[in-house]
């Protein structure tokens, strides 16, 4: 499994041709207490850069973009009842959706974990 | 002052040492949160939160007939405001719009006003230009301001700071107190809906005072984020969001800030318009809203009637930690503003049902009378 990050602070964990997407630990920390999350339904097709999910903290609303193109195969239904999972386990149980990749080459422009750490450190 | 670089609060390093995340607000780097907005919010409602509000402006006015001079710019009754008493008021522009909202106190030899941080320079210039030459205005840059808010605030004032007179102060009263040989100016007020105190202290002593207060187990530092969610639950408007120069006190549902005598006599900026609105009503009105579900509507969302006509806008919206549901306030056409009326809010292309609701969303717990809760 490979882990990638975007400049918009999503993470993507790729297993075969399916990618799980969430927001980074850094992103949830910046947002603070998450009170609402809306995830896409299975079957929806998204292009790289599209708004795919919504996350709201006490203070602010934010879009979660699709870091890669493809068909959504699952949205994390647990987030509807327990949006705080995004705070407590952002890169695990707090995932947002899974996408079946339509163009795996899109992964090439993304950061690996070390590059993302450097990116965040320089913000 | 250099360019647009944010200024540092007297407690800047103190906040950082306690893990505050700092953001720019009103020209200052301010603590938005320490451990998290919800935890800090709930702590304030249950115990006592310590807020650094040193960015706010502390002005004083002195001179002959100072009360009368202030009445030329604000619609409150200051001639009959007794020494040691405070009143909420609004600074009006010539057309009756709100330049700022503020608390004015009769400090016996002079008057004091606490104004918003983002507007303090403009307020100062306005007062300086408009007040008669016999009245002087001073901005006290050497004073910091802390707010201690919550049900334990009174006990902390007595037991931690040794201010024995604190329990005798009623809501919206103020006076001097001695703390270890330093003068503190203490007001029983705040902007959270809770009982509490605002403490003006010299910048050289504020670190020592803040450290003393948080040494009490009942007190935790609280950031701007929770200050905002608390004041929204309390139904209190925030300048620059819920109030601006286009808004009159009647539109903002702040008619109580126009004292009875002043309603009869007028002679404040925009009096004709404001007195007309008091008599006939304004076309829009500030109201509260509740929503079902968990997704908040935020500032800027348009309000639509059944036919899709724009009938208002949301000016503050967020998630209420106390009620665990989204709440909002905004301006709505007065004919739709009855409690229980449902309108649509449009946010990022999506429509939400919002219901007009009574404010405050969480009851105020001010100590209204001396000696009584």
XYZ file of C-alpha atoms in Angstrom:
496
model
C 0.000 0.000 0.000
C 1.258 3.464 -0.869
C 0.392 6.664 0.949
C 0.245 10.040 -0.813
C -0.672 13.572 0.213
C -1.982 16.663 -1.599
C -1.245 20.337 -1.041
C -4.899 20.637 0.019
C -4.098 18.290 2.923
C -5.876 15.141 1.786
C -4.199 11.801 2.174
C -4.688 8.910 -0.282
C -3.886 5.316 0.583
C -3.768 3.163 -2.540
C -4.427 -0.564 -2.430
C -4.560 -2.071 -5.934
C -6.877 0.170 -7.954
C -8.834 1.501 -4.953
C -7.785 4.631 -3.070
C -9.026 5.578 0.404
C -9.136 9.335 0.970
C -9.192 11.409 4.145
C -7.816 14.635 5.554
C -4.393 14.754 7.172
C -3.674 14.958 10.899
C -2.367 18.459 10.228
C -5.634 19.458 8.499
C -7.904 18.228 11.293
C -5.717 19.988 13.828
C -6.065 23.253 11.907
C -9.841 22.848 11.626
C -10.334 22.002 15.291
C -13.395 20.171 16.635
C -15.196 18.555 13.685
C -18.987 18.723 14.063
C -20.211 17.601 10.634
C -18.962 15.569 7.721
C -20.746 14.727 4.482
C -19.347 11.991 2.312
C -20.215 11.076 -1.292
C -22.423 8.120 -2.182
C -21.168 5.061 -3.968
C -21.523 5.265 -7.743
C -20.717 8.961 -8.078
C -17.993 9.764 -10.570
C -15.522 12.448 -9.611
C -12.719 14.140 -11.500
C -9.464 15.097 -9.850
C -9.981 18.410 -8.034
C -13.791 18.122 -7.717
C -15.493 18.826 -4.383
C -16.211 15.346 -3.099
C -17.002 15.800 0.604
C -17.673 18.509 3.161
C -16.134 18.863 6.599
C -17.217 21.460 9.147
C -15.639 22.384 12.444
C -17.171 24.606 15.112
C -15.653 27.587 13.335
C -15.253 26.790 9.680
C -16.490 24.825 6.680
C -14.144 23.200 4.236
C -14.407 21.114 1.075
C -12.586 17.858 0.647
C -11.399 17.519 -2.948
C -11.034 14.338 -4.911
C -7.242 13.969 -5.228
C -7.665 11.561 -8.115
C -10.382 10.790 -10.678
C -12.608 7.763 -10.529
C -15.811 6.251 -9.236
C -16.690 6.458 -5.569
C -17.107 2.923 -4.233
C -17.905 3.817 -0.631
C -18.455 6.831 1.632
C -17.649 6.455 5.326
C -21.113 6.265 6.867
C -19.717 6.326 10.385
C -18.829 9.990 9.989
C -22.494 11.025 9.874
C -23.043 9.877 13.465
C -19.548 10.458 14.767
C -17.792 13.261 12.855
C -15.277 13.563 15.718
C -13.578 10.422 14.304
C -11.863 12.840 11.938
C -10.191 14.413 14.990
C -9.454 11.264 16.919
C -8.210 9.080 14.048
C -7.792 11.255 10.931
C -5.621 8.864 8.950
C -7.499 5.719 10.050
C -11.181 5.400 11.121
C -11.777 9.000 10.081
C -11.425 8.330 6.339
C -13.972 9.998 4.039
C -14.408 7.910 0.877
C -12.945 5.252 -1.379
C -12.411 5.757 -5.109
C -11.758 3.257 -7.866
C -8.957 4.957 -9.801
C -9.660 5.707 -13.446
C -6.178 7.096 -14.134
C -3.456 5.786 -11.790
C -0.902 8.104 -13.435
C -2.538 10.995 -11.534
C -0.793 9.688 -8.415
C 2.562 10.745 -9.818
C 2.088 14.422 -9.044
C 1.301 13.794 -5.363
C 3.607 14.018 -2.356
C 4.842 11.077 -0.323
C 4.781 11.244 3.470
C 8.262 12.754 3.820
C 7.590 15.432 1.187
C 4.274 16.291 2.860
C 5.986 16.647 6.242
C 8.436 19.111 4.696
C 5.563 20.935 2.998
C 3.666 21.341 6.290
C 6.808 22.369 8.162
C 7.300 25.244 5.723
C 3.722 26.581 5.847
C 3.512 50.916 14.104
C 4.873 49.345 10.956
C 2.675 48.541 7.967
C 0.133 45.762 8.315
C 2.174 43.498 10.554
C -0.071 42.220 13.344
C 0.721 43.605 16.782
C 1.496 41.409 19.754
C -0.663 41.292 22.860
C 1.011 41.896 26.236
C 0.296 38.213 26.979
C 1.544 36.927 23.604
C 4.333 34.695 24.937
C 2.127 33.595 27.844
C -0.497 32.292 25.378
C 2.109 30.468 23.303
C 3.640 28.830 26.375
C 0.196 27.420 27.122
C -0.128 25.906 23.657
C -2.445 28.478 22.132
C -2.861 28.512 18.383
C -2.504 32.137 17.329
C -4.406 33.774 14.444
C -4.629 37.317 13.191
C -7.706 39.203 14.366
C -8.342 42.946 14.672
C -4.694 43.655 13.838
C -3.339 41.400 16.602
C -2.061 37.881 16.863
C -4.732 36.389 19.088
C -5.188 32.972 20.711
C -8.029 31.212 18.860
C -7.887 28.051 20.952
C -5.794 26.103 23.456
C -7.140 22.570 23.925
C -10.155 22.938 21.621
C -13.147 25.199 21.167
C -15.784 22.759 22.464
C -13.849 21.888 25.636
C -13.087 25.561 26.343
C -16.682 26.553 25.637
C -18.071 23.938 28.007
C -15.472 24.773 30.662
C -16.651 28.393 30.623
C -20.299 27.378 30.987
C -19.455 25.018 33.874
C -16.510 26.685 35.683
C -14.598 29.810 34.694
C -12.848 30.762 31.458
C -10.096 33.378 31.282
C -10.183 35.435 28.073
C -7.516 37.896 26.953
C -9.443 40.788 25.421
C -6.546 43.241 25.518
C -7.078 43.989 21.824
C -10.206 45.928 22.743
C -9.977 49.692 23.133
C -10.203 51.286 26.559
C -11.118 54.942 26.172
C -11.830 57.572 28.771
C -13.583 60.914 28.471
C -13.147 63.827 30.841
C -14.230 67.441 30.976
C -17.165 69.658 31.749
C -20.556 68.235 30.868
C -18.999 65.029 29.554
C -22.277 63.074 29.810
C -24.029 65.607 27.643
C -21.194 65.510 25.126
C -21.423 61.715 24.856
C -25.161 61.989 24.311
C -24.399 63.908 21.132
C -22.859 60.731 19.652
C -24.621 57.847 21.444
C -28.352 57.320 22.145
C -28.021 56.270 25.815
C -29.027 58.301 28.868
C -25.654 59.175 30.364
C -26.771 62.230 32.313
C -28.679 59.923 34.644
C -26.126 57.104 34.683
C -24.958 56.825 38.274
C -21.290 56.548 39.215
C -20.154 52.927 39.103
C -22.859 51.929 36.616
C -22.342 50.703 33.056
C -24.575 50.752 30.013
C -24.449 49.045 26.614
C -24.570 51.590 23.825
C -23.901 52.167 20.137
C -21.776 54.784 18.408
C -23.890 56.163 15.562
C -22.984 57.664 12.200
C -24.965 60.594 10.809
C -27.560 58.345 9.200
C -28.172 56.302 12.354
C -25.966 53.365 11.326
C -23.806 51.666 13.925
C -20.116 52.619 13.899
C -19.434 50.414 16.916
C -21.062 48.874 19.966
C -19.551 49.548 23.353
C -19.981 49.549 27.110
C -19.966 52.981 28.736
C -19.323 53.373 32.464
C -19.623 56.368 34.718
C -16.333 56.259 36.630
C -17.318 59.300 38.709
C -14.607 61.777 37.680
C -14.829 60.674 34.066
C -16.522 58.203 31.715
C -14.958 55.026 30.347
C -15.827 53.121 27.164
C -14.677 49.666 26.129
C -14.860 49.396 22.331
C -14.118 46.710 19.740
C -10.490 46.068 18.804
C -11.004 46.320 15.050
C -12.711 49.711 15.334
C -10.838 51.349 18.201
C -8.632 53.635 16.106
C -11.601 54.838 14.039
C -13.676 55.301 17.196
C -10.926 57.307 18.823
C -10.648 59.616 15.780
C -14.419 59.986 15.634
C -14.671 60.942 19.305
C -11.671 63.260 18.992
C -13.207 65.098 16.026
C -16.809 65.184 17.198
C -16.604 65.818 20.928
C -16.633 69.469 21.999
C -13.219 70.920 22.790
C -13.913 70.964 26.534
C -14.050 67.145 26.566
C -10.804 65.205 26.219
C -10.562 61.600 25.008
C -7.719 59.238 25.891
C -6.948 55.724 24.670
C -5.355 53.682 27.437
C -2.808 51.607 25.515
C -0.981 50.782 28.743
C -3.955 48.849 30.127
C -4.580 45.174 29.330
C -8.049 43.623 29.695
C -8.937 40.151 30.937
C -12.414 38.629 31.151
C -13.185 35.953 33.711
C -16.476 34.328 32.753
C -18.540 31.495 34.167
C -20.361 30.315 37.292
C -17.166 30.061 39.362
C -15.978 33.566 38.453
C -17.276 35.237 41.614
C -15.702 32.690 43.954
C -12.394 32.969 42.079
C -12.397 36.760 42.401
C -12.832 36.418 46.163
C -10.743 33.353 46.962
C -7.965 33.623 44.399
C -7.541 37.395 44.009
C -8.849 38.447 47.429
C -11.374 40.891 45.958
C -13.801 40.716 48.864
C -16.241 43.202 47.370
C -16.866 41.130 44.214
C -20.085 39.438 45.463
C -21.640 42.846 46.151
C -21.290 43.941 42.544
C -24.366 43.553 40.353
C -24.383 43.065 36.577
C -23.153 46.202 34.781
C -21.478 47.834 37.755
C -17.791 48.696 38.024
C -15.200 49.969 40.439
C -11.590 49.957 41.582
C -10.115 47.146 43.636
C -6.713 46.604 45.161
C -4.734 43.485 44.280
C -1.347 43.133 45.991
C -0.898 46.876 45.931
C -2.011 47.262 42.307
C -5.183 48.964 41.199
C -7.530 46.868 39.106
C -10.589 48.347 37.411
C -13.268 45.659 37.625
C -16.623 45.517 35.823
C -19.251 42.859 36.306
C -19.811 42.241 32.630
C -18.611 40.188 29.701
C -19.865 38.902 26.383
C -20.553 35.211 26.971
C -23.993 35.257 28.621
C -22.378 33.987 31.821
C -21.893 35.832 35.060
C -18.378 37.247 35.139
C -15.969 40.111 35.370
C -13.778 42.173 33.088
C -10.540 43.256 34.705
C -8.472 46.159 33.412
C -4.888 45.934 34.592
C -1.641 47.687 33.710
C 0.277 45.823 30.973
C 3.233 45.396 33.356
C 1.092 43.369 35.758
C -1.105 41.365 33.389
C 1.176 38.309 33.202
C 1.299 38.017 36.960
C -2.472 38.413 37.208
C -3.210 35.869 34.452
C -0.798 33.363 36.018
C -2.435 33.859 39.408
C -5.894 33.270 37.930
C -5.013 30.068 36.052
C -3.299 28.733 39.193
C -6.854 28.281 40.463
C -8.167 24.864 39.390
C -11.504 26.382 38.397
C -9.910 28.648 35.763
C -8.627 27.742 32.295
C -7.496 30.051 29.498
C -10.054 30.234 26.696
C -9.524 31.439 23.130
C -11.415 33.581 20.673
C -13.106 30.570 19.072
C -15.075 29.753 22.203
C -15.695 33.432 22.874
C -17.493 33.491 19.526
C -19.580 30.351 20.114
C -20.505 31.553 23.626
C -21.655 34.981 22.468
C -23.635 33.422 19.612
C -25.471 31.109 22.061
C -26.112 34.187 24.214
C -27.686 35.932 21.197
C -25.184 38.792 21.377
C -24.257 40.543 18.118
C -20.634 40.835 17.001
C -19.512 44.067 15.398
C -18.366 43.706 11.794
C -20.536 40.627 11.386
C -23.993 41.229 12.893
C -23.612 45.006 13.145
C -22.219 47.557 10.698
C -22.668 51.098 9.476
C -25.657 50.087 7.329
C -27.511 48.750 10.359
C -29.536 50.848 12.763
C -30.074 49.851 16.416
C -33.741 49.154 15.635
C -32.865 46.780 12.779
C -30.345 45.128 15.104
C -33.042 44.645 17.768
C -31.025 46.831 20.153
C -33.868 49.235 20.886
C -33.074 48.876 24.608
C -29.870 50.845 23.989
C -31.975 53.923 23.180
C -32.973 55.188 26.616
C -36.486 56.372 27.365
C -35.568 60.025 27.805
C -33.596 59.993 24.568
C -36.568 58.531 22.677
C -38.596 61.500 23.807
C -35.930 64.131 23.191
C -33.997 62.739 20.205
C -30.865 64.801 19.422
C -28.561 61.913 18.603
C -27.120 61.114 15.137
C -29.775 59.721 12.807
C -32.488 60.457 15.378
C -35.195 61.097 12.798
C -34.681 57.758 11.091
C -34.229 55.777 14.313
C -37.250 57.306 16.064
C -39.295 56.626 12.916
C -38.208 52.966 12.956
C -39.019 52.705 16.668
C -42.531 53.926 15.875
C -43.246 52.081 12.616
C -40.780 49.219 12.706
C -37.821 48.575 10.411
C -38.075 46.523 7.226
C -35.558 43.961 8.425
C -34.774 42.712 11.895
C -32.015 40.712 13.584
C -33.351 37.302 14.631
C -32.060 33.914 15.698
C -32.352 30.658 13.763
C -32.190 26.971 14.540
C -31.611 24.185 12.013
C -32.242 20.480 12.029
C -29.357 18.121 11.461
C -25.745 18.912 12.284
C -24.515 21.064 9.404
C -24.213 24.759 10.303
C -25.132 27.628 8.008
C -22.499 30.330 8.106
C -22.167 34.062 7.732
C -23.053 35.154 4.210
C -25.743 32.550 3.464
C -28.729 34.187 1.726
C -32.230 33.717 3.123
C -35.002 32.959 0.630
C -38.784 32.871 0.914
C -41.027 30.193 -0.649
C -40.826 31.912 -4.059
C -37.066 32.161 -4.009
C -36.951 35.910 -3.256
C -34.027 37.071 -1.130
C -35.500 38.075 2.242
C -32.396 38.327 4.385
C -28.971 36.950 5.194
C -27.130 35.044 7.887
C -24.563 37.188 9.715
C -23.266 34.629 12.267
C -23.635 30.896 12.193
C -22.001 27.949 13.828
C -22.381 24.863 15.902
C -23.640 25.330 19.456
C -21.545 23.182 21.801
C -24.109 23.591 24.610
C -27.108 22.559 22.512
C -25.139 20.235 20.195
C -26.907 21.621 17.159
C -26.322 24.392 14.631
C -27.572 27.888 15.462
C -27.362 31.183 13.610
C -28.378 34.801 13.647
C -29.076 37.158 10.812
C -31.357 39.735 9.271
C -34.784 38.783 7.993
C -37.679 40.768 6.474
C -39.689 41.845 9.515
C -42.975 40.402 8.187
C -41.327 36.930 8.258
C -39.621 37.324 11.615
C -42.181 35.663 13.910
C -40.784 32.822 15.973
C -41.388 29.472 14.274
C -41.383 30.824 10.703
C -39.370 28.605 8.356
C -37.320 30.091 5.511
C -34.586 28.692 3.283
C -30.906 29.463 3.644
C -28.737 29.032 0.540
C -25.193 27.937 1.169
C -22.766 26.738 -1.525
C -25.668 25.909 -3.816
C -27.558 23.871 -1.235
C -30.813 24.841 0.531
C -31.365 24.450 4.259
C -34.584 24.937 6.244
C -33.960 27.451 9.025
C -36.518 28.272 11.705
C -36.813 31.655 13.422
C -36.045 31.070 17.112
C -36.018 33.134 20.282
C -32.683 34.435 21.512
C -30.734 33.904 23.673
C -30.342 30.270 22.637
C -28.816 29.543 26.062
C -30.279 31.566 28.973
C -28.170 34.429 30.353
C -26.880 33.972 33.876
C -26.045 37.557 34.753
C -26.150 38.531 38.423
C -28.869 41.102 38.043
C -29.072 42.568 41.528
C -26.608 43.166 44.300
C -26.440 40.275 46.678
C -28.845 38.115 44.663
C -28.275 35.540 41.953
